[in-house]
mmCIF file of C-alpha atoms and ligand atoms in Angstrom:
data_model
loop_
_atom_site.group_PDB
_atom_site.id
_atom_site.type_symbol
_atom_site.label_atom_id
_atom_site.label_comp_id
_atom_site.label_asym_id
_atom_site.label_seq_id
_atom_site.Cartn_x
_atom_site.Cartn_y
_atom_site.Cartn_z
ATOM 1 C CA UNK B 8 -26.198 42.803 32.498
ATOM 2 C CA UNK B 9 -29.816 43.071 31.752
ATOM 3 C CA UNK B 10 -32.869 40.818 33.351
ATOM 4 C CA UNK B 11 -32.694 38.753 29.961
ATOM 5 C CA UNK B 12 -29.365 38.687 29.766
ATOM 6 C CA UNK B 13 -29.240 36.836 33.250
ATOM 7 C CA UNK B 14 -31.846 35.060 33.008
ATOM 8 C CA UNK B 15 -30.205 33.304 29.919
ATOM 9 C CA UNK B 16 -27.160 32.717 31.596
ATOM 10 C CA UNK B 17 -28.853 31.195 34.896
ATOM 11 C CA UNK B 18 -30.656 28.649 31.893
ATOM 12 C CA UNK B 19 -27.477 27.825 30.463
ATOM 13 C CA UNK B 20 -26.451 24.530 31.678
ATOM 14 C CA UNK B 21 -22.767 24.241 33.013
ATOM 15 C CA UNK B 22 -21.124 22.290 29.909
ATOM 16 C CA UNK B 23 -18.855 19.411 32.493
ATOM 17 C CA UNK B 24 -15.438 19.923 31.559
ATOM 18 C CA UNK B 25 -14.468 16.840 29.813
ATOM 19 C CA UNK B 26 -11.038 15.293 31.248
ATOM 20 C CA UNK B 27 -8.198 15.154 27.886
ATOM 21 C CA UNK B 28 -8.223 12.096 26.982
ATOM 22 C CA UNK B 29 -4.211 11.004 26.637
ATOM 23 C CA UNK B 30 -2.644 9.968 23.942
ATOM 24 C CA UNK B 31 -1.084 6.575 23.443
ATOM 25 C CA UNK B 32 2.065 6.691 23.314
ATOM 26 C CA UNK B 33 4.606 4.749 21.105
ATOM 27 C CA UNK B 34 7.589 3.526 19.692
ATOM 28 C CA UNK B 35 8.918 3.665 16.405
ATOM 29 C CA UNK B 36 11.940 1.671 15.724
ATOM 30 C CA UNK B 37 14.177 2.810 11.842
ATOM 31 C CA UNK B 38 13.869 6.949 11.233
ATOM 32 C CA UNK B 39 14.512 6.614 7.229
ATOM 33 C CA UNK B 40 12.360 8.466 4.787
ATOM 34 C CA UNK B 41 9.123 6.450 5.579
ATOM 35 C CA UNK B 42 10.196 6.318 9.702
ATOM 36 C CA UNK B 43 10.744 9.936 9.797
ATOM 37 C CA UNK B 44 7.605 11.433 8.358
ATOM 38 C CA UNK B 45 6.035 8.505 10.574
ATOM 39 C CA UNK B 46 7.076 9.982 13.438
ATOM 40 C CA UNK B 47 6.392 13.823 12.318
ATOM 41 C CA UNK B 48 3.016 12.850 12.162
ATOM 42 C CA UNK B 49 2.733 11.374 15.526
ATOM 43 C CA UNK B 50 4.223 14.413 16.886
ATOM 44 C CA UNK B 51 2.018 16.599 15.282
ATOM 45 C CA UNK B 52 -0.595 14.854 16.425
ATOM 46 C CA UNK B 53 0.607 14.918 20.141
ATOM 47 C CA UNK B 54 1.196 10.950 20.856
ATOM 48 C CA UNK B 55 4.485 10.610 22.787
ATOM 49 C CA UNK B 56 7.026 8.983 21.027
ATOM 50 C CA UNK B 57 10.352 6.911 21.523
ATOM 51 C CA UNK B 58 12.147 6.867 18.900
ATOM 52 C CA UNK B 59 15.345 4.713 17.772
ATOM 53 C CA UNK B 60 17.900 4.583 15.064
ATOM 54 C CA UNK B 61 20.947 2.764 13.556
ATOM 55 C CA UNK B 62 22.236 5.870 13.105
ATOM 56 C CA UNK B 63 21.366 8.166 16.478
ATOM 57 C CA UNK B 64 22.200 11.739 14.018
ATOM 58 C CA UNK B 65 19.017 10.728 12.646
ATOM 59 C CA UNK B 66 16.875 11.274 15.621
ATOM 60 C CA UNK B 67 18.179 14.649 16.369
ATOM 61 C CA UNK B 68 15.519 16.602 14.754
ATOM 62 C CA UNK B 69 13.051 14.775 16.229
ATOM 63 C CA UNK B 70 14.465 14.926 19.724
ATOM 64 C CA UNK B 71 13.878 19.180 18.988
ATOM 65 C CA UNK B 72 10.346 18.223 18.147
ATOM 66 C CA UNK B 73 9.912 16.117 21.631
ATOM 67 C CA UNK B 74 10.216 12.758 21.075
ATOM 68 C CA UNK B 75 12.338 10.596 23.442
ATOM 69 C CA UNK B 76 15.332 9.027 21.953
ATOM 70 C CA UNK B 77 16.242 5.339 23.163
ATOM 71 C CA UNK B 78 20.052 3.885 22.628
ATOM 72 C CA UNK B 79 19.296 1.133 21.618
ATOM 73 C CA UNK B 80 15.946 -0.755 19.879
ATOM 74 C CA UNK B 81 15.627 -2.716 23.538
ATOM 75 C CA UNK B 82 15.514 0.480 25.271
ATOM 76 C CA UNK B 83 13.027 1.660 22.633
ATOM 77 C CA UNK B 84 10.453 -1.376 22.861
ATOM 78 C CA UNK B 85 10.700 -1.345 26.691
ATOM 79 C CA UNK B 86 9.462 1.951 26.629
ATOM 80 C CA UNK B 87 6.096 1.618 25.469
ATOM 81 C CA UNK B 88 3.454 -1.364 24.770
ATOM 82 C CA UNK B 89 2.935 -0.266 20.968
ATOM 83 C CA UNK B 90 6.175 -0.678 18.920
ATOM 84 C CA UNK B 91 5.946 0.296 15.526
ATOM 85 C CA UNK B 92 8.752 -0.970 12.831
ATOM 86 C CA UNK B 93 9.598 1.087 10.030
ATOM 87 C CA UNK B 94 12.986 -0.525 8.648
ATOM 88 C CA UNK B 95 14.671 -0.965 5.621
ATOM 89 C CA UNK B 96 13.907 -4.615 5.140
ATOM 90 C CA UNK B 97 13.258 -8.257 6.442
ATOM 91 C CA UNK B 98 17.056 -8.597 7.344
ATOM 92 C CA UNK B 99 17.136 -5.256 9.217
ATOM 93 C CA UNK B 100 14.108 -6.334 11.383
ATOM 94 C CA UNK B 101 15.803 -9.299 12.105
ATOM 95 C CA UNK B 102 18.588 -8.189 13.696
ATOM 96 C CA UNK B 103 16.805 -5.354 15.310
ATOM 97 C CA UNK B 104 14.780 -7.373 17.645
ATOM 98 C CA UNK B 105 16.942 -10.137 18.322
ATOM 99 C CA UNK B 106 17.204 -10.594 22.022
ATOM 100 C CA UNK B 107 15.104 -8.068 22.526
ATOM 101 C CA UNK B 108 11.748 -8.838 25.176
ATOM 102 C CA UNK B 109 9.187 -8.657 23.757
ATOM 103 C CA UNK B 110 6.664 -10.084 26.013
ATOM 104 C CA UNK B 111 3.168 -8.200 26.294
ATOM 105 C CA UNK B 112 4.231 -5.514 23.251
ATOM 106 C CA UNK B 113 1.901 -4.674 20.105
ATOM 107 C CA UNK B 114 4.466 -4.859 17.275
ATOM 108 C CA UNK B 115 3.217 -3.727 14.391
ATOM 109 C CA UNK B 116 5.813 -4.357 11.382
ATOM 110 C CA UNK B 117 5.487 -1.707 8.196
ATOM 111 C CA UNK B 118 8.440 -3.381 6.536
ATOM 112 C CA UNK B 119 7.297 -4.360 2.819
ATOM 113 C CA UNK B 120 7.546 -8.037 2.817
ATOM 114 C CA UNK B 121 6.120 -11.067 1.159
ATOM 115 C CA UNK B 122 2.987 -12.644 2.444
ATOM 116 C CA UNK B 123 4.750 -15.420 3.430
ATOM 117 C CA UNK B 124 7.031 -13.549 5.449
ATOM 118 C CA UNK B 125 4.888 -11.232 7.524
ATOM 119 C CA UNK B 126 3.011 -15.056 8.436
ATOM 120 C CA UNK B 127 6.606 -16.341 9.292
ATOM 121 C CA UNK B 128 6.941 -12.907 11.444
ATOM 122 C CA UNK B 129 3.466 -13.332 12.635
ATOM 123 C CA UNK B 130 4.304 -16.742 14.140
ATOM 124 C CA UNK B 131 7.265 -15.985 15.773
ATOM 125 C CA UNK B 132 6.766 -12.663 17.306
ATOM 126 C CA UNK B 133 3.740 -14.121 18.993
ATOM 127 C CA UNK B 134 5.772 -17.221 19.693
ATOM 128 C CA UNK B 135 7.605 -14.206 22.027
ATOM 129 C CA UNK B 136 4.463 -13.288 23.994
ATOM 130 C CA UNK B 137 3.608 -10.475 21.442
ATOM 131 C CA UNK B 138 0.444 -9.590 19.515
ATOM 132 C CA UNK B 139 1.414 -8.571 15.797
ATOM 133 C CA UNK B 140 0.216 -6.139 13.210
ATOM 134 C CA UNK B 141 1.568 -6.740 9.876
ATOM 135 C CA UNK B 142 0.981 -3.191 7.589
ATOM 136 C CA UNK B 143 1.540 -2.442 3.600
ATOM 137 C CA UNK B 144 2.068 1.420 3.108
ATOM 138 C CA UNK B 145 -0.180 2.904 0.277
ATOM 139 C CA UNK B 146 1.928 6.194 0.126
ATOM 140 C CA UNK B 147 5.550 7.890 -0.322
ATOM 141 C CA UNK B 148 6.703 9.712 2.618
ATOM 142 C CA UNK B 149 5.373 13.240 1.863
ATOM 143 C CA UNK B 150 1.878 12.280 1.608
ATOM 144 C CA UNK B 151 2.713 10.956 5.527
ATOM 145 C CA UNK B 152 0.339 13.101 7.661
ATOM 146 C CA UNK B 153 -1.518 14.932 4.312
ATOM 147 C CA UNK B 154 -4.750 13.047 4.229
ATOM 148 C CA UNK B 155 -5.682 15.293 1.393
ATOM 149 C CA UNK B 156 -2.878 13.139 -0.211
ATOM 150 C CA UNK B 157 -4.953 10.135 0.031
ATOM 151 C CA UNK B 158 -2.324 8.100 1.732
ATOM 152 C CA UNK B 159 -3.090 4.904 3.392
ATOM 153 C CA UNK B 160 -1.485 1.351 5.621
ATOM 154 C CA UNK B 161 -3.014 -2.178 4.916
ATOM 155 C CA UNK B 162 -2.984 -4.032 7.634
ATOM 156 C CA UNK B 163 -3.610 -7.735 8.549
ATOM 157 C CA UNK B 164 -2.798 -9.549 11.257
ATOM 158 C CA UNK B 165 -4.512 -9.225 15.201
ATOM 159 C CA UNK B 166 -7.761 -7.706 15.139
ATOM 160 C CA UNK B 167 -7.592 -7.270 18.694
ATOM 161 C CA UNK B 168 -4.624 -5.193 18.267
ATOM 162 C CA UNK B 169 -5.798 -3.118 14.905
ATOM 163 C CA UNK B 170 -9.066 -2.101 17.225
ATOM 164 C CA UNK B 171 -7.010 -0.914 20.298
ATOM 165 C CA UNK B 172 -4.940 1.228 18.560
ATOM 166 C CA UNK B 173 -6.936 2.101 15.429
ATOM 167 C CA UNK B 174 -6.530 5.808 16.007
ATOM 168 C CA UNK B 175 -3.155 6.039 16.718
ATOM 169 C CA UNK B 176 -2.348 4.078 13.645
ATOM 170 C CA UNK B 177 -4.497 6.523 11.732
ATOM 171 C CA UNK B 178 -3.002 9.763 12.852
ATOM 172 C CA UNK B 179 -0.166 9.413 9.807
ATOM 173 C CA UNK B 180 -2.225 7.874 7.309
ATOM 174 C CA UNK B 181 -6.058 6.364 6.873
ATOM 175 C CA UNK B 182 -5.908 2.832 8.572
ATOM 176 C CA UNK B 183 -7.313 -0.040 6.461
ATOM 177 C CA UNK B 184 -7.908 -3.670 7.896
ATOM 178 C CA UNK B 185 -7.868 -6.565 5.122
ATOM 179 C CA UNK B 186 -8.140 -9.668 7.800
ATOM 180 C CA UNK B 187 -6.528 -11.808 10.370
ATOM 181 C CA UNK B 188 -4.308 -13.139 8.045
ATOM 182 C CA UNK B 189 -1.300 -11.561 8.891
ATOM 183 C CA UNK B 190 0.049 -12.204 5.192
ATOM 184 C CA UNK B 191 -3.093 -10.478 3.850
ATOM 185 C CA UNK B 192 -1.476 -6.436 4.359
ATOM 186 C CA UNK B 193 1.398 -7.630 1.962
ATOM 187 C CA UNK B 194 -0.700 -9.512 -0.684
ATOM 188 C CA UNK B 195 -2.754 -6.284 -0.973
ATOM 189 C CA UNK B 196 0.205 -3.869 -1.218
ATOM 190 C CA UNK B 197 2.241 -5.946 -3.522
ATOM 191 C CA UNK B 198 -1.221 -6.972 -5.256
ATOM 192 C CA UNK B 199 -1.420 -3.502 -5.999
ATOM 193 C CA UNK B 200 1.943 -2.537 -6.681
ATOM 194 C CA UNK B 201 2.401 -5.274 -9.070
ATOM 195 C CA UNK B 202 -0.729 -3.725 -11.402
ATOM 196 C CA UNK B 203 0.739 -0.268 -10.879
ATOM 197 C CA UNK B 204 4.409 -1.674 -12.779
ATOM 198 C CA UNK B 205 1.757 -3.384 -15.382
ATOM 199 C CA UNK B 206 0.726 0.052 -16.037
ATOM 200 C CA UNK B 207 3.934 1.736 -16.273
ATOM 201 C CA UNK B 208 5.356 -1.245 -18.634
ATOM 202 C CA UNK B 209 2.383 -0.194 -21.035
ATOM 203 C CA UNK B 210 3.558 3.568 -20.539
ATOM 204 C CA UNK B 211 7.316 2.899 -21.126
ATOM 205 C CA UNK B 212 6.214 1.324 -24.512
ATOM 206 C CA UNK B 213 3.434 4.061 -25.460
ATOM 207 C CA UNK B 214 6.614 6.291 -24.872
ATOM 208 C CA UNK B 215 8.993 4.526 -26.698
ATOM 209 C CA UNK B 216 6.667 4.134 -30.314
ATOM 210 C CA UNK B 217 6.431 7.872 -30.395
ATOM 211 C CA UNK B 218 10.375 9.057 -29.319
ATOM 212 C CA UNK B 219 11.836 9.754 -32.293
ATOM 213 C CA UNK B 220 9.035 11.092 -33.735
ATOM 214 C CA UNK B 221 7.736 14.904 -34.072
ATOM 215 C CA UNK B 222 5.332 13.926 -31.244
ATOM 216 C CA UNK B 223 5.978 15.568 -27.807
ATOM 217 C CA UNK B 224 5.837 13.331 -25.185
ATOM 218 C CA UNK B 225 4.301 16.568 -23.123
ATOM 219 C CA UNK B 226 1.450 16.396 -25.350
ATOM 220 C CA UNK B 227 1.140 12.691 -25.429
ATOM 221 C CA UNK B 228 1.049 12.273 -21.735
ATOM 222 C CA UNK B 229 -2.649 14.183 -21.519
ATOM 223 C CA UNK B 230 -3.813 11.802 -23.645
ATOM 224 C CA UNK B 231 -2.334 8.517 -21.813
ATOM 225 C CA UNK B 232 -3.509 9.877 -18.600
ATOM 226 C CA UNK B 233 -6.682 9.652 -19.779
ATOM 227 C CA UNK B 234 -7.183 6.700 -21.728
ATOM 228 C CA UNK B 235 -6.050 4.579 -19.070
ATOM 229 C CA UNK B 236 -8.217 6.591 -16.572
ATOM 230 C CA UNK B 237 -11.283 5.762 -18.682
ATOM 231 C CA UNK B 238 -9.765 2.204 -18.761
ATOM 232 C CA UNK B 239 -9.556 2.022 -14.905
ATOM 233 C CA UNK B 240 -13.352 0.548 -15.715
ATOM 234 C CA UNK B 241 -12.252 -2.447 -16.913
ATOM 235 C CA UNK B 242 -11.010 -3.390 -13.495
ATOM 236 C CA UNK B 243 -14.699 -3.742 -11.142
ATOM 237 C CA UNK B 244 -15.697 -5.460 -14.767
ATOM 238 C CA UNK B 245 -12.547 -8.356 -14.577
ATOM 239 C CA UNK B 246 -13.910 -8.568 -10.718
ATOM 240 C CA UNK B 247 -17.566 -8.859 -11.585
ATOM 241 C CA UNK B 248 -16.630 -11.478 -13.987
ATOM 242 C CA UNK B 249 -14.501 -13.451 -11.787
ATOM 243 C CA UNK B 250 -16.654 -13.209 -9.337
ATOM 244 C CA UNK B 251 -19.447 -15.068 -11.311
ATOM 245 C CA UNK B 252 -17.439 -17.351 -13.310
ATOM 246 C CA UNK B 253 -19.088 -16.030 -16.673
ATOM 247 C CA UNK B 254 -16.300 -14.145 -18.516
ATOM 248 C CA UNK B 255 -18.678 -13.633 -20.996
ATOM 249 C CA UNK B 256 -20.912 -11.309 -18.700
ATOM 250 C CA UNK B 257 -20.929 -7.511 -20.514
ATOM 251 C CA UNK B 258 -18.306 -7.952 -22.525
ATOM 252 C CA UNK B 259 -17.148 -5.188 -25.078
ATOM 253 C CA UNK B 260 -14.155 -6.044 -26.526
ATOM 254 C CA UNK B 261 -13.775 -10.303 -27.070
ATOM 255 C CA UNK B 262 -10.707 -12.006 -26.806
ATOM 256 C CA UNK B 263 -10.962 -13.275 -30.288
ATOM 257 C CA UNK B 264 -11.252 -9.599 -31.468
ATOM 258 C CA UNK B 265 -8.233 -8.357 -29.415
ATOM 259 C CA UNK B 266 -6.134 -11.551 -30.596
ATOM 260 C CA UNK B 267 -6.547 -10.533 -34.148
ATOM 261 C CA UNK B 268 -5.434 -7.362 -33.890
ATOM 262 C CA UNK B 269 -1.854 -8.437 -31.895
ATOM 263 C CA UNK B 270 -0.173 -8.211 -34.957
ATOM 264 C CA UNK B 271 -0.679 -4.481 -35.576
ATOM 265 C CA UNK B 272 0.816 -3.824 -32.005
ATOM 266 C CA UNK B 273 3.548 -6.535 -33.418
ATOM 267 C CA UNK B 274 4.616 -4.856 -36.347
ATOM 268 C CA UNK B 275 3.750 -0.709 -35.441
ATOM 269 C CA UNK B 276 6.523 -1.984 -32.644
ATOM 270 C CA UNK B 277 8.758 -3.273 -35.420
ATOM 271 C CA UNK B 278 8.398 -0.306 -37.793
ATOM 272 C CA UNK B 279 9.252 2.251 -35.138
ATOM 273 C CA UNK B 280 12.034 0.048 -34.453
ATOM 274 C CA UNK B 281 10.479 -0.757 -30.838
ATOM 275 C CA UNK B 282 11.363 -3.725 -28.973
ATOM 276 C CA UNK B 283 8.189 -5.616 -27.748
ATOM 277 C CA UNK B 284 9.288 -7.108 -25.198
ATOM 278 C CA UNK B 285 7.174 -5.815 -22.474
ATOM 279 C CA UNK B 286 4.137 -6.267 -24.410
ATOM 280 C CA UNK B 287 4.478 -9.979 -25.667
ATOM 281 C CA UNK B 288 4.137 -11.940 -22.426
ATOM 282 C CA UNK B 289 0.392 -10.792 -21.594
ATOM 283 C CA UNK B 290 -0.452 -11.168 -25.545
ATOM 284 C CA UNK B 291 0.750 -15.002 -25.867
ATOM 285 C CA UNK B 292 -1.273 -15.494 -22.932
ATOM 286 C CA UNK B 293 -4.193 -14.029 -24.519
ATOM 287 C CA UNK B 294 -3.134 -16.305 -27.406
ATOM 288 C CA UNK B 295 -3.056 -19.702 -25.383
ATOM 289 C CA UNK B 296 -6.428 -18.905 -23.635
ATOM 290 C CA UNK B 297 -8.219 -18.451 -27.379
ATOM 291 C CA UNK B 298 -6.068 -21.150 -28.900
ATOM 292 C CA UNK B 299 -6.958 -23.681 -25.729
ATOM 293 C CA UNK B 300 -11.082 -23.224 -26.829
ATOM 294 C CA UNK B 301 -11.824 -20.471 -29.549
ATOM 295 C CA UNK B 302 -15.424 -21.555 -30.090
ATOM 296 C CA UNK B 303 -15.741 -20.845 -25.885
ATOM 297 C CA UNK B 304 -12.902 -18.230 -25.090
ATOM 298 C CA UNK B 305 -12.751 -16.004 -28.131
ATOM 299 C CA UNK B 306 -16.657 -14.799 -26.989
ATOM 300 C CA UNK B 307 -14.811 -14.450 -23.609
ATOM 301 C CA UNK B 308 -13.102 -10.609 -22.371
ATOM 302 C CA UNK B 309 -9.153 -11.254 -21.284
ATOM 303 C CA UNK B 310 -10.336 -12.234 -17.599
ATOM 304 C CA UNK B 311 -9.345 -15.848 -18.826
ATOM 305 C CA UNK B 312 -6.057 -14.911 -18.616
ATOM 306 C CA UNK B 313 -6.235 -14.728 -14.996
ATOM 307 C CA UNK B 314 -6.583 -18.462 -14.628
ATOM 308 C CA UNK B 315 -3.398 -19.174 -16.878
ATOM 309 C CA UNK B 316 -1.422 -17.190 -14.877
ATOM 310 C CA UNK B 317 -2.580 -18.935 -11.457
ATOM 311 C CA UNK B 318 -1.274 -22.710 -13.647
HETATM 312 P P1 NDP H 413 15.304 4.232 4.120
HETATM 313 O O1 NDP H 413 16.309 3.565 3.262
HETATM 314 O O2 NDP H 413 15.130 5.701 3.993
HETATM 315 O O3 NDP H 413 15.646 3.929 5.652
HETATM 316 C C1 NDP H 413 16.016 2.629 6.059
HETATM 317 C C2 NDP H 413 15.987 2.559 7.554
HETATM 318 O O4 NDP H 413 16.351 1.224 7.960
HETATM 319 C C3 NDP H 413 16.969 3.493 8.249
HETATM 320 O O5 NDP H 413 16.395 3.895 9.484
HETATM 321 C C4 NDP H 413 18.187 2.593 8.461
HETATM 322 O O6 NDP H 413 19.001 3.005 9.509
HETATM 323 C C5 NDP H 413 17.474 1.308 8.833
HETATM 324 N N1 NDP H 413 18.319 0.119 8.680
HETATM 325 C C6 NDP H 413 18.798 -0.406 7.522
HETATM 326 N N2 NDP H 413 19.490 -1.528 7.781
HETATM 327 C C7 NDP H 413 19.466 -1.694 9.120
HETATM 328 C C8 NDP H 413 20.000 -2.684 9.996
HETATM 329 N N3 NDP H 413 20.689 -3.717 9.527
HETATM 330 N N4 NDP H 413 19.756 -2.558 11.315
HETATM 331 C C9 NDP H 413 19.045 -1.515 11.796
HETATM 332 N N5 NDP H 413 18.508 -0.543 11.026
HETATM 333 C C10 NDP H 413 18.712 -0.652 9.696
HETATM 334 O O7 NDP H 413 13.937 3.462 3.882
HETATM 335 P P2 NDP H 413 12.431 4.028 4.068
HETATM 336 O O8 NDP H 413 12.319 4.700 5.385
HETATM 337 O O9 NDP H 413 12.042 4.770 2.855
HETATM 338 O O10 NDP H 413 11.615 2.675 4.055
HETATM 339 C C11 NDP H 413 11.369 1.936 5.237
HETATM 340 C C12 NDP H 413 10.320 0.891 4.930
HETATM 341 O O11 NDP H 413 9.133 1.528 4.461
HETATM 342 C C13 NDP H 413 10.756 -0.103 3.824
HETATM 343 O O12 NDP H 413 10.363 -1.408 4.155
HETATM 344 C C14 NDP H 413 9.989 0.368 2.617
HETATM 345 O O13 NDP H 413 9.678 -0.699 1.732
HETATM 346 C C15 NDP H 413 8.712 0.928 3.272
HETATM 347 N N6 NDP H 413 8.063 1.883 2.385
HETATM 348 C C16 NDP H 413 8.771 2.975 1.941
HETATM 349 C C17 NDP H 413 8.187 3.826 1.027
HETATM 350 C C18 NDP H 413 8.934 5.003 0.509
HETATM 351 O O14 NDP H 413 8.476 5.579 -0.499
HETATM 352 N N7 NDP H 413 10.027 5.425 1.128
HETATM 353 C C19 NDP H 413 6.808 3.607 0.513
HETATM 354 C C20 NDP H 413 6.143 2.471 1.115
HETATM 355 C C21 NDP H 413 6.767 1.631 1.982
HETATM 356 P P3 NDP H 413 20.252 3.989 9.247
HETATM 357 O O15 NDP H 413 19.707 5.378 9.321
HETATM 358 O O16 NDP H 413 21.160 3.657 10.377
HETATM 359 O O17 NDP H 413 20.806 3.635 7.902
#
């Protein structure tokens, strides 16, 4: 080694070896679709997991992988303070926990449930010395563990708990907390969902007027993608608006124009021997809100509709 050399080294400061910080561990209770790419991810990411399962074949591949496989769901939640639940539905939760202690756990429910449920589930897991999580999955199981796949988990409920365990909640998918409200993960998911079978309603019948036609629907589908991608803008717009009260603010397309020209989506539905039935329910609404005040509404965009729909 030359003078430099060791000089260089002596200057070097000793970098402190930093201890590994563990990971929390966990338990994840129903190893479906959705529960086992859950706990893949976990693994992957090194947390220790318990794992249970209705059906125990199911946990076999992950027992390979290193997770701990409990008997029963009480042998599961005993096992660790967070307990995640990733079951088929409201009914299967039920009967999972019953009986089951639950004193000083995290439970943090992914079951897709109503609002008013994951409040109900809110009050009485906490009611059994528990804090609770209540979460809304943004994703299908193989986007689990891709974050290039964009996939994220409302959640609502403890904030206490969401901040503890933040990053072991992350590790599958990108975390999201929409409030205290425990009923507030669901109302975002289903929120969500509900817009997403809006759009495929409008799809089914975009589909449906050209089948039977010389029109591919391979060449057709480019075109829908993008149209509704450029209408995508019309969402922050409906938001602006109802945040301001003034449905009038930057409006491009009035209510009184789209009203009048219902009766060309009517009849191009009747003359490609289309039923409209998906279609009529959001253009009679449009209807009552210009008929109710056309002098006001018909300057208006179709955010009025929002107010008919809440009665
Ligand atoms: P699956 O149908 O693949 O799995 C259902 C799971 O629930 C299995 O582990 C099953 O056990 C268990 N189960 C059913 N009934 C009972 C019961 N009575 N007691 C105990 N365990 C029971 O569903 P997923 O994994 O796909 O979905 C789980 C949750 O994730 C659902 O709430 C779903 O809404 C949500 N979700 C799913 C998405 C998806 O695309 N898959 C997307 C977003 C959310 P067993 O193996 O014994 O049958």
């Amino acid at each position: 080694m030359t003078q430099n050399a060791a000089d260089a080294v002596s200057r070097t400061p000793l970098t402190p070896l930093t201890p590994l910080t563990p990971l929390t561990p966990l338990t994840l209770l129903g190893l479906g679709a959705m529960g086992t790419a859950l706990a893949g991810a976990w693994l992957a990411a090194g947390h220790p997991l318990t794992v249970w399962n209705r059906t125990a074949a199911r946990a076999e591949p992950l027992a390979a992988r290193g997770a701990a496989v409990a008997a029963t769901a009480g042998e599961a939640v005993a096992a660790n303070r967070l307990v995640v639940v990733c079951l088929l539905d409201d009914a299967s939760v039920e009967e999972a926990l019953a009986g089951v202690d639950l004193t000083g756990k995290d439970v943090v429910n992914l079951v897709t449930s109503t609002p008013g449920t994951a409040r109900a589930r809110a009050a009485l897991v906490t009611g059994r010395g528990a804090r609770y999580l209540d979460g809304g999955i943004m994703a299908v199981p193989p986007m689990i563990g891709v974050p290039q796949a964009g996939p994220y988990v409302f959640y609502s409920g403890s904030p206490e708990l969401f901040e503890e365990h933040r990053a072991t909640l992350a590790a599958p998918a990108d975390a999201r907390y929409v409030g205290a409200d425990a009923g507030h993960a669901a109302l975002h998911d289903v929120a969500l969902l509900s817009a997403m079978y809006g759009m495929f309603a409008g799809v089914a019948h975009a589909f449906a007027l050209v089948r039977g036609e010389s029109v591919d629907p391979r060449a057709l589908a480019p075109l829908l993608s993008s149209w509704l991608t450029a209408m995508t803008g019309s969402v922050a717009a409906t938001a602006g608006q109802l945040a301001a009260g003034d449905y009038t603010e930057g409006v491009v397309s009035s209510l009184a124009m789209q009203v009048a020209g219902v009766p060309t989506f009517l009849r191009t539905a009747e003359e490609q021997g289309v039923s409209s039935e998906l279609l009529t329910p959001y253009f009679e609404l449009m209807r009552r809100r210009l008929d109710a005040d056309p002098a006001r509404h018909g300057v208006e965009d179709l955010t009025g509709v929002v107010d008919l729909l809440r009665g």
